[in-house]
Amino acid sequence: MRKRLLIVDDDPAVGSALGKQLAGSQWLEPCGQAENVETAWRMLRDVRPDLVLLGGIREAERGVLCQQFRLAFPHLAYIAACEPRELAWEPFFRNLGIWVIAKPIQPGQLEALAMQHASLQVLPMGGVQAGGAPAFAAESGSAPGLHVVAEAKPVQPYRESRSSSKHLITVYGPKGGVGKTFLSRELAVYFSLQKRDGRPLRVLAVDFNLDLGTFATSLNLPRSPNLFTWVQDIDARLQELVRRHGKDPLDVRPEEWQEYVAAVKMQPEEVDKYVVTYEETGLHVLTSPRDIRYSFEIRDYHLYLMLETLKHSAYDVILIDTAPDTTDATIQALFFADRVVMVGNPIVDSIENIQRMLKLLREAEYPEERIQLCMNRMQKREMFTLDEIRAYFHLHPSQKIHPIPDDAEVKKSINTGTPMVLHPGRSAAKEAIEALGSILLPLDSAKNDSVKGKAKERPALLKWLWR
Ligand SMILES: Nc1ncnc2c1ncn2[C@@H]1O[C@H](COP(=O)(O)OP(=O)(O)O)[C@@H](O)[C@H]1O
Ligand SMILES: [Mg+2]
């Protein structure tokens, strides 16, 4: 059976050329071309492609778009066609489970991938899993998974979710010990003190340090329930679904498993069962598991289901603390985010790694305006000035690096589980954190007294830093 290829490219010539070149192919048939993002979403749903070729679309960032497509249609295979100069993206795309080919597009290459697709199954979020022929192509309409795929989920176009008032903020830094967990805690507590339209914000902090997370510790919170409780419930539900289809969960092949995953529906309210509450401010926390071994059992599809569910939950702000790595959990947290706080210290190794990460994200066309750089632990006299660091990062003139001063109180505040933003009185670190919070989530100052107050406080911080 020929695989159906959807072409996503704003140049109509690409589709017409491929149409001619693939006319006699026994492996592949183009099933349409989408010249903009909106049409692409509609065609993904309506024309039922097997493979999606992503050429250029001017209005969209391709890496992000592809990630969005994959979240809504995880069973499809995605191919990015890159200009030779863009081939540096290849490792990044591959890491996400996307195939990469060089332009000009050779129809033979596409056919080879279609052949490969017949014997390999792409997992929902990255990695390619060896297996038999994919269930949706090789099996009849009565196959248990098939109707699952047909039951396409309501698709949330990327731009739509952007305009919603919900905010997902990921705190990331490609080096350990720079202050990610500290800043995540402070920002989460800060947001939980803010109001919108007279109502306190509903805030959830998520610890994505799956193996060695300490977010709960930093607030003296219990570690159960936690993320793994949720994972176990997802698995129980998956197994029940499989049994209802008359199968033994142990006999389910990986490619079928993925279709069951797509069929699991989580209600956004269910998240409540897995969070602990920081009573002082009402902040909710989804903590990482206590036992490192549990983290080995958390799979990409668990993370995908959780993030999808959180995206539709009632929280106004979801703040994710991450590990200093490039694993699936971290990459998903970066791609799901509306804003990223990229944390570093004014030390060469930290600066170097941020530069390397920025390079990778730029190559993947990650929207850089989403990233807020933050230099934590700034001392009064640093070897590198923020201007020098900015120049090194090649930041856009509008992009500022946000400084957070080094403060001896931080250690104590972590040891006692008392956030700096709850300390009475003023300190430079507290003011810098609050200023960062209001940059990440500007609230209507007319309706929010605390933000109004803060605007006045900022010069004190600047004076402290530039003195
Ligand atoms: N602004 C700061 N001033 C002083 N010490 C800090 C500051 N930020 C972080 N620290 C120290 O750095 C340590 C590591 O921070 P942490 O948030 O755990 O880093 P990460 O999550 O990036 O690994 C903290 O325990 C704290 O002692
Ligand atoms: Mg940490």
Coordinates of C-alpha atoms and ligand atoms in Angstrom, one line a residue:
M1 CA 0.0 0.0 0.0
R2 CA 1.3 3.4 -0.9
K3 CA 2.0 5.8 1.9
R4 CA 0.2 9.1 1.8
L5 CA 2.5 12.2 1.9
L6 CA 1.2 15.6 3.0
I7 CA 3.4 18.5 1.9
V8 CA 3.6 21.5 4.1
D9 CA 5.3 24.3 2.2
D10 CA 4.3 27.8 1.2
D11 CA 5.8 27.3 -2.3
P12 CA 3.2 25.6 -4.6
A13 CA 6.1 24.6 -6.9
V14 CA 7.3 22.1 -4.4
G15 CA 4.0 20.1 -4.5
S16 CA 3.6 20.2 -8.2
A17 CA 7.2 19.0 -8.8
L18 CA 6.9 16.2 -6.3
G19 CA 3.5 15.3 -7.8
K20 CA 5.1 14.7 -11.2
Q21 CA 8.2 13.0 -9.8
L22 CA 6.3 10.6 -7.6
A23 CA 3.6 9.8 -10.2
G24 CA 4.9 6.3 -10.8
S25 CA 6.1 5.5 -7.3
Q26 CA 4.9 2.3 -5.7
W27 CA 5.8 3.6 -2.2
L28 CA 4.5 7.1 -2.0
E29 CA 1.7 9.3 -3.2
P30 CA 1.3 13.0 -2.4
C31 CA -2.2 13.5 -0.9
G32 CA -2.1 17.3 -0.8
Q33 CA -0.2 20.4 0.0
A34 CA -0.8 22.9 2.7
E35 CA 0.5 26.4 2.1
N36 CA -0.2 27.8 5.5
V37 CA -0.5 26.6 9.1
E38 CA -4.2 26.6 9.3
T39 CA -4.6 24.5 6.1
A40 CA -2.0 22.2 7.5
W41 CA -4.0 21.5 10.6
R42 CA -7.2 20.9 8.6
M43 CA -5.5 18.6 6.2
L44 CA -3.7 16.6 8.9
R45 CA -7.2 15.8 10.2
D46 CA -9.0 15.4 6.9
V47 CA -6.7 13.9 4.3
R48 CA -5.2 11.3 6.8
P49 CA -1.5 11.3 5.6
D50 CA 1.1 8.8 6.8
L51 CA 4.0 11.1 6.3
V52 CA 4.3 14.8 6.6
L53 CA 7.0 16.7 4.7
L54 CA 7.8 20.1 6.3
G55 CA 9.4 22.4 3.8
G56 CA 9.3 26.2 4.5
I57 CA 6.4 28.1 5.9
R58 CA 7.2 31.7 6.4
E59 CA 4.6 32.4 9.1
A60 CA 5.8 29.6 11.4
E61 CA 8.8 28.3 13.3
R62 CA 9.3 24.9 11.8
G63 CA 10.7 23.1 14.8
V64 CA 7.9 24.3 17.1
L65 CA 5.3 23.7 14.5
C66 CA 6.5 20.1 14.0
Q67 CA 6.5 19.5 17.7
Q68 CA 2.9 20.7 17.8
F69 CA 1.8 18.5 14.9
R70 CA 3.5 15.6 16.6
L71 CA 1.6 16.1 19.9
A72 CA -1.7 16.1 18.1
F73 CA -0.8 13.4 15.6
P74 CA 1.8 11.3 17.2
H75 CA 1.4 8.3 14.9
L76 CA 2.6 10.2 11.8
A77 CA 6.2 10.3 10.5
Y78 CA 7.7 13.8 10.0
I79 CA 10.4 14.8 7.5
A80 CA 12.0 18.2 7.6
A81 CA 13.5 19.3 4.3
C82 CA 16.4 21.6 5.1
E83 CA 18.6 24.0 3.0
P84 CA 22.2 22.8 3.1
R85 CA 23.1 25.6 5.4
E86 CA 20.3 24.5 7.8
L87 CA 21.6 21.0 8.1
A88 CA 23.2 21.9 11.4
W89 CA 19.6 21.3 12.8
E90 CA 19.8 17.7 12.0
P91 CA 20.9 16.3 15.4
F92 CA 18.2 18.4 17.1
F93 CA 15.5 17.2 14.8
R94 CA 16.7 13.6 15.1
N95 CA 16.6 13.9 18.8
L96 CA 12.9 14.7 18.5
G97 CA 12.3 11.7 16.2
I98 CA 12.0 13.8 13.0
W99 CA 13.7 12.7 9.8
V100 CA 15.9 15.3 8.0
I101 CA 16.6 15.5 4.3
A102 CA 18.6 18.0 2.4
K103 CA 17.1 20.3 -0.2
P104 CA 16.7 20.1 -3.2
I105 CA 14.3 17.3 -2.3
Q106 CA 15.2 14.0 -4.0
P107 CA 12.0 12.0 -4.5
G108 CA 14.1 8.8 -4.1
Q109 CA 15.0 9.9 -0.6
L110 CA 11.3 10.3 0.3
E111 CA 10.6 6.9 -1.1
A112 CA 13.3 5.4 1.0
L113 CA 11.9 6.9 4.1
A114 CA 8.4 5.7 3.1
M115 CA 9.8 2.2 2.8
Q116 CA 11.5 2.5 6.2
H117 CA 8.3 3.8 7.7
A118 CA 6.6 0.6 6.6
S119 CA 9.0 -1.3 8.9
L120 CA 9.6 1.2 11.7
Q121 CA 7.2 2.8 13.9
V122 CA 7.7 6.3 15.2
L123 CA 6.9 6.6 18.9
P124 CA 4.9 9.6 20.1
M125 CA 7.7 11.7 21.5
G126 CA 11.0 10.9 20.0
G127 CA 13.0 7.8 19.3
V128 CA 12.2 5.3 16.7
Q129 CA 11.2 1.9 17.7
A130 CA 11.8 -1.2 15.7
G131 CA 8.7 -3.2 15.1
G132 CA 6.5 -4.8 12.5
A133 CA 4.4 -3.0 10.0
P134 CA 2.5 -0.1 11.6
A135 CA -0.9 -1.1 12.8
F136 CA -2.7 1.6 11.0
A137 CA -1.4 0.6 7.6
A138 CA -1.2 -3.2 7.8
E139 CA -4.3 -4.1 9.7
S140 CA -7.9 -4.0 8.7
G141 CA -10.5 -1.5 10.0
S142 CA -11.4 -3.9 12.8
A143 CA -8.0 -3.6 14.4
P144 CA -8.4 -2.4 18.0
G145 CA -6.2 0.6 17.6
L146 CA -7.5 1.8 14.3
H147 CA -10.6 3.6 15.3
V148 CA -8.5 5.3 18.0
V149 CA -6.5 7.0 15.4
A150 CA -9.6 7.9 13.4
E151 CA -11.0 9.5 16.5
A152 CA -8.8 12.5 16.0
K153 CA -8.4 14.7 19.1
P154 CA -9.6 18.3 18.9
V155 CA -6.6 20.0 17.5
Q156 CA -5.4 23.1 19.3
P157 CA -3.5 25.1 16.8
Y158 CA -0.3 26.5 18.2
R159 CA -1.2 30.2 17.8
E160 CA -4.5 29.7 19.5
S161 CA -3.0 28.4 22.7
R162 CA -0.6 31.3 22.6
S163 CA -3.3 33.9 23.0
S164 CA -5.0 32.1 26.0
S165 CA -4.4 33.5 29.4
K166 CA -2.8 30.3 30.7
H167 CA 1.0 30.6 31.0
L168 CA 3.5 27.7 31.0
I169 CA 6.9 28.8 32.1
T170 CA 9.9 26.5 32.0
V171 CA 12.9 27.3 34.1
Y172 CA 16.0 25.8 32.5
G173 CA 19.8 26.2 32.7
P174 CA 22.3 23.9 31.0
K175 CA 24.4 23.5 34.2
G176 CA 23.7 22.2 37.7
G177 CA 23.7 24.3 40.8
V178 CA 23.0 27.6 39.0
G179 CA 19.8 28.3 40.8
K180 CA 17.0 26.8 38.7
T181 CA 15.2 25.1 41.6
F182 CA 15.7 28.1 43.8
L183 CA 14.3 30.5 41.2
S184 CA 11.5 28.1 40.3
R185 CA 10.4 28.0 43.9
E186 CA 10.6 31.7 44.3
L187 CA 8.7 32.5 41.0
A188 CA 6.0 29.9 41.7
V189 CA 5.4 31.3 45.2
Y190 CA 5.5 34.8 43.8
F191 CA 2.9 34.0 41.2
S192 CA 0.7 32.3 43.8
L193 CA 0.5 35.6 45.6
Q194 CA -0.6 37.6 42.6
K195 CA -4.2 38.3 41.5
R196 CA -5.9 38.7 38.2
D197 CA -9.3 40.5 38.2
G198 CA -9.4 40.3 42.0
R199 CA -8.9 36.5 42.0
P200 CA -5.7 34.8 43.2
L201 CA -3.8 33.1 40.4
R202 CA -4.0 29.3 40.3
V203 CA -0.4 28.2 40.1
L204 CA 1.1 24.8 39.7
A205 CA 4.8 24.0 40.1
V206 CA 6.0 20.9 38.4
D207 CA 9.3 19.1 39.3
F208 CA 10.7 17.7 36.0
N209 CA 14.0 16.6 37.7
L210 CA 12.5 13.2 37.4
D211 CA 15.4 11.4 39.1
L212 CA 16.9 13.8 41.6
G213 CA 14.2 16.5 42.1
T214 CA 14.3 18.5 45.3
F215 CA 11.5 21.1 44.7
A216 CA 9.3 19.5 47.4
T217 CA 12.2 19.7 49.9
S218 CA 12.8 23.3 49.2
L219 CA 9.2 24.0 50.5
N220 CA 9.2 21.3 53.2
L221 CA 6.4 19.5 51.3
P222 CA 5.6 15.7 51.5
R223 CA 6.6 13.7 48.4
S224 CA 3.4 11.8 47.9
P225 CA 1.3 11.9 45.9
N226 CA 3.8 12.7 43.1
L227 CA 4.4 12.5 39.4
F228 CA 4.9 8.7 39.6
T229 CA 1.5 8.3 41.2
W230 CA 0.1 9.8 38.1
V231 CA 2.3 7.6 35.9
Q232 CA 1.0 4.5 37.6
D233 CA -2.6 5.6 37.1
I234 CA -1.9 6.2 33.4
D235 CA -0.5 2.7 33.1
A236 CA -3.4 1.2 34.9
R237 CA -5.8 2.9 32.6
L238 CA -3.8 1.8 29.5
Q239 CA -3.8 -1.8 30.7
E240 CA -7.5 -1.7 31.3
L241 CA -8.1 -0.3 27.8
V242 CA -6.0 -3.0 26.3
R243 CA -7.9 -5.7 28.2
R244 CA -11.3 -4.2 27.1
H245 CA -10.1 -4.9 23.6
G246 CA -9.6 -8.5 24.5
K247 CA -5.8 -8.4 24.6
D248 CA -3.2 -9.2 27.2
P249 CA -1.1 -6.0 27.9
L250 CA 2.0 -8.1 27.7
D251 CA 1.2 -9.1 24.1
V252 CA 0.7 -5.5 22.8
R253 CA 3.4 -4.5 20.3
P254 CA 5.0 -1.1 20.8
E255 CA 3.3 0.4 17.7
E256 CA -0.1 -0.7 19.0
W257 CA 0.7 0.5 22.5
Q258 CA 1.1 4.0 21.1
E259 CA -2.4 4.0 19.6
Y260 CA -3.8 3.0 23.0
V261 CA -1.9 6.0 24.5
A262 CA -3.6 8.3 22.0
A263 CA -6.9 6.9 23.2
V264 CA -6.3 7.6 26.9
K265 CA -8.4 10.7 27.9
M266 CA -7.4 12.5 31.0
Q267 CA -9.7 15.0 32.5
P268 CA -7.9 18.3 33.5
E269 CA -9.5 18.1 37.0
E270 CA -7.8 14.8 37.6
V271 CA -4.5 16.6 38.1
D272 CA -5.8 17.5 41.6
K273 CA -5.3 14.0 42.7
Y274 CA -1.5 14.2 42.2
V275 CA -0.6 17.5 43.7
V276 CA 0.4 18.6 47.1
T277 CA -0.5 22.0 48.4
Y278 CA 1.8 24.6 49.9
E279 CA -0.6 25.9 52.4
E280 CA 1.1 29.3 53.0
T281 CA 0.1 30.5 49.6
G282 CA -2.1 27.8 48.1
L283 CA 0.5 26.9 45.5
H284 CA 0.1 23.4 44.0
V285 CA 3.1 21.2 43.5
L286 CA 3.5 18.2 41.3
T287 CA 6.6 16.7 42.9
S288 CA 9.1 14.2 41.4
P289 CA 9.1 10.7 42.8
R290 CA 11.0 9.9 46.0
D291 CA 12.8 6.8 44.7
I292 CA 15.2 7.3 41.8
R293 CA 14.3 4.0 40.4
Y294 CA 10.7 5.2 39.7
S295 CA 12.1 7.8 37.3
F296 CA 13.4 5.0 35.1
E297 CA 9.8 3.9 34.5
I298 CA 8.6 7.3 33.3
R299 CA 8.3 7.2 29.6
D300 CA 8.0 9.8 26.9
Y301 CA 4.3 9.1 26.4
H302 CA 3.6 9.6 30.2
L303 CA 5.2 13.0 29.9
Y304 CA 3.3 13.8 26.8
L305 CA -0.1 12.8 28.4
M306 CA 0.7 14.9 31.5
L307 CA 1.7 18.0 29.6
E308 CA -1.3 17.7 27.3
T309 CA -3.6 17.4 30.4
L310 CA -1.9 20.3 32.2
K311 CA -2.3 22.4 29.1
H312 CA -6.0 22.0 29.4
S313 CA -6.2 22.4 33.2
A314 CA -7.6 25.3 35.1
Y315 CA -4.2 26.6 36.2
D316 CA -3.4 30.2 35.3
V317 CA 0.4 29.6 35.6
I318 CA 2.3 26.3 35.3
L319 CA 5.9 26.5 36.2
I320 CA 8.3 23.7 35.3
D321 CA 11.6 23.2 37.0
T322 CA 14.0 21.1 34.9
A323 CA 17.2 19.2 35.0
P324 CA 20.3 20.5 33.3
D325 CA 20.2 18.0 30.5
T326 CA 18.7 17.5 27.1
T327 CA 16.5 14.5 27.8
D328 CA 13.0 14.2 26.5
A329 CA 11.4 15.6 29.7
T330 CA 13.5 18.8 29.4
I331 CA 13.1 19.2 25.6
Q332 CA 9.3 18.7 25.9
A333 CA 9.2 21.3 28.7
L334 CA 11.0 23.7 26.5
F335 CA 8.7 23.2 23.5
F336 CA 5.5 23.3 25.6
A337 CA 6.6 26.6 27.2
D338 CA 5.2 30.1 26.6
R339 CA 8.2 31.5 28.4
V340 CA 11.6 30.0 29.2
V341 CA 13.8 31.4 32.0
M342 CA 17.3 30.4 31.0
V343 CA 19.3 30.6 34.2
G344 CA 23.1 30.8 34.4
N345 CA 25.8 32.2 36.7
P346 CA 28.5 34.7 35.7
I347 CA 31.1 31.9 35.3
V348 CA 32.6 30.9 32.1
D349 CA 31.4 27.3 32.1
S350 CA 27.8 28.3 32.7
I351 CA 28.1 31.0 30.1
E352 CA 29.6 28.7 27.6
N353 CA 26.8 26.1 28.0
I354 CA 24.1 28.7 27.6
Q355 CA 25.8 29.9 24.4
R356 CA 25.8 26.3 23.2
M357 CA 22.1 25.8 24.0
L358 CA 21.2 29.1 22.4
K359 CA 23.0 28.0 19.3
L360 CA 21.0 24.7 19.2
L361 CA 17.7 26.4 19.8
R362 CA 18.5 29.1 17.1
E363 CA 19.3 26.4 14.7
A364 CA 16.0 24.8 15.5
E365 CA 14.3 28.1 14.9
Y366 CA 13.1 28.2 18.4
P367 CA 11.4 31.5 19.0
E368 CA 14.0 33.3 20.9
E369 CA 11.7 36.1 22.2
R370 CA 10.3 33.4 24.4
I371 CA 13.6 33.1 26.3
Q372 CA 14.3 35.3 29.2
L373 CA 18.0 35.1 30.2
C374 CA 18.8 35.4 33.8
M375 CA 22.2 35.7 35.5
N376 CA 21.9 34.5 39.0
R377 CA 24.3 35.1 41.9
M378 CA 25.7 38.3 40.5
Q379 CA 28.2 39.9 42.8
K380 CA 28.9 43.6 43.0
R381 CA 32.1 43.3 41.1
E382 CA 32.0 40.6 38.5
M383 CA 34.7 39.8 36.0
F384 CA 32.2 39.9 33.2
T385 CA 29.6 42.6 32.8
L386 CA 26.1 41.9 31.7
D387 CA 26.8 43.8 28.5
E388 CA 29.8 41.6 27.7
I389 CA 27.7 38.5 28.3
R390 CA 24.9 39.9 26.1
A391 CA 27.4 40.5 23.3
Y392 CA 28.8 37.0 23.7
F393 CA 25.3 35.6 23.4
H394 CA 24.5 37.8 20.3
L395 CA 21.3 38.8 21.9
H396 CA 18.8 40.9 20.0
P397 CA 19.0 44.6 21.2
S398 CA 15.6 44.3 22.8
Q399 CA 16.6 41.3 24.9
K400 CA 17.9 42.1 28.3
I401 CA 19.7 39.7 30.7
H402 CA 17.9 39.8 34.1
P403 CA 20.3 39.9 37.0
I404 CA 19.6 38.2 40.4
P405 CA 22.1 39.2 43.1
D406 CA 24.1 36.7 45.2
D407 CA 22.6 36.8 48.6
A408 CA 23.7 35.0 51.8
E409 CA 20.1 34.7 52.9
V410 CA 19.4 32.2 50.0
K411 CA 21.1 29.3 51.7
K412 CA 19.2 29.8 54.9
S413 CA 15.9 30.3 53.0
I414 CA 16.4 26.9 51.3
N415 CA 17.4 25.1 54.5
T416 CA 14.4 26.4 56.3
G417 CA 12.0 26.0 53.4
T418 CA 11.0 29.7 53.5
P419 CA 10.9 31.4 50.2
M420 CA 12.7 34.7 49.9
V421 CA 9.5 36.3 48.4
L422 CA 7.7 35.6 51.7
H423 CA 10.4 37.3 53.8
P424 CA 9.2 40.4 55.4
G425 CA 11.2 43.5 54.5
R426 CA 13.2 44.2 51.5
S427 CA 16.3 42.6 50.0
A428 CA 17.9 43.0 46.6
A429 CA 17.4 39.3 45.8
K430 CA 13.7 39.4 46.6
E431 CA 13.2 42.5 44.6
A432 CA 15.0 41.0 41.6
I433 CA 12.9 37.9 41.7
E434 CA 9.7 39.9 41.9
A435 CA 10.9 42.1 39.0
L436 CA 11.6 38.9 37.0
G437 CA 8.1 37.6 37.8
S438 CA 6.4 40.7 36.6
I439 CA 8.4 40.6 33.3
L440 CA 7.4 37.0 32.8
L441 CA 3.7 37.6 33.5
P442 CA 2.8 41.2 33.3
L443 CA -0.5 41.7 35.2
D444 CA -2.7 44.6 34.8
S445 CA -1.1 47.1 37.3
A446 CA -4.4 49.0 37.8
K447 CA -5.9 45.9 39.2
N448 CA -2.9 44.6 41.0
D449 CA -1.6 46.6 43.9
S450 CA 1.5 44.5 44.6
V451 CA 2.7 44.9 41.1
K452 CA 2.2 48.6 41.3
G453 CA 4.3 48.7 44.4
K454 CA 7.0 46.8 42.8
A455 CA 7.4 49.2 39.9
K456 CA 8.5 51.7 42.4
E457 CA 10.9 49.3 44.0
R458 CA 12.9 48.5 40.9
P459 CA 15.2 51.5 40.9
A460 CA 16.6 50.3 44.3
L461 CA 17.6 47.0 42.8
L462 CA 19.2 48.7 39.8
K463 CA 21.1 51.1 42.1
W464 CA 22.3 48.1 44.0
L465 CA 23.5 46.3 40.9
W466 CA 25.1 49.2 39.1
R467 CA 26.6 51.0 42.0
Ligands
LIG1 N1 21.0 34.2 44.3 C1 21.7 33.3 45.1 N2 22.5 33.7 46.1 C2 23.1 32.9 46.9 N3 23.1 31.5 46.7 C3 22.4 31.0 45.7 C4 21.6 31.9 44.9 N4 20.9 31.1 44.0 C5 21.2 29.8 44.3 N5 22.1 29.8 45.3 C6 22.7 28.6 45.9 O1 23.0 27.6 44.9 C7 22.5 26.4 45.3 C8 22.0 25.6 44.1 O2 20.8 26.1 43.6 P1 19.7 25.2 42.9 O3 18.5 26.1 42.7 O4 19.5 24.0 43.6 O5 20.4 25.0 41.5 P2 19.9 24.1 40.3 O6 18.5 23.8 40.5 O7 20.2 25.0 39.1 O8 20.8 22.9 40.3 C9 21.4 26.7 46.3 O9 21.3 25.6 47.2 C10 21.8 27.9 47.0 O10 22.6 27.7 48.1
MG2 MG 17.6 21.9 40.5

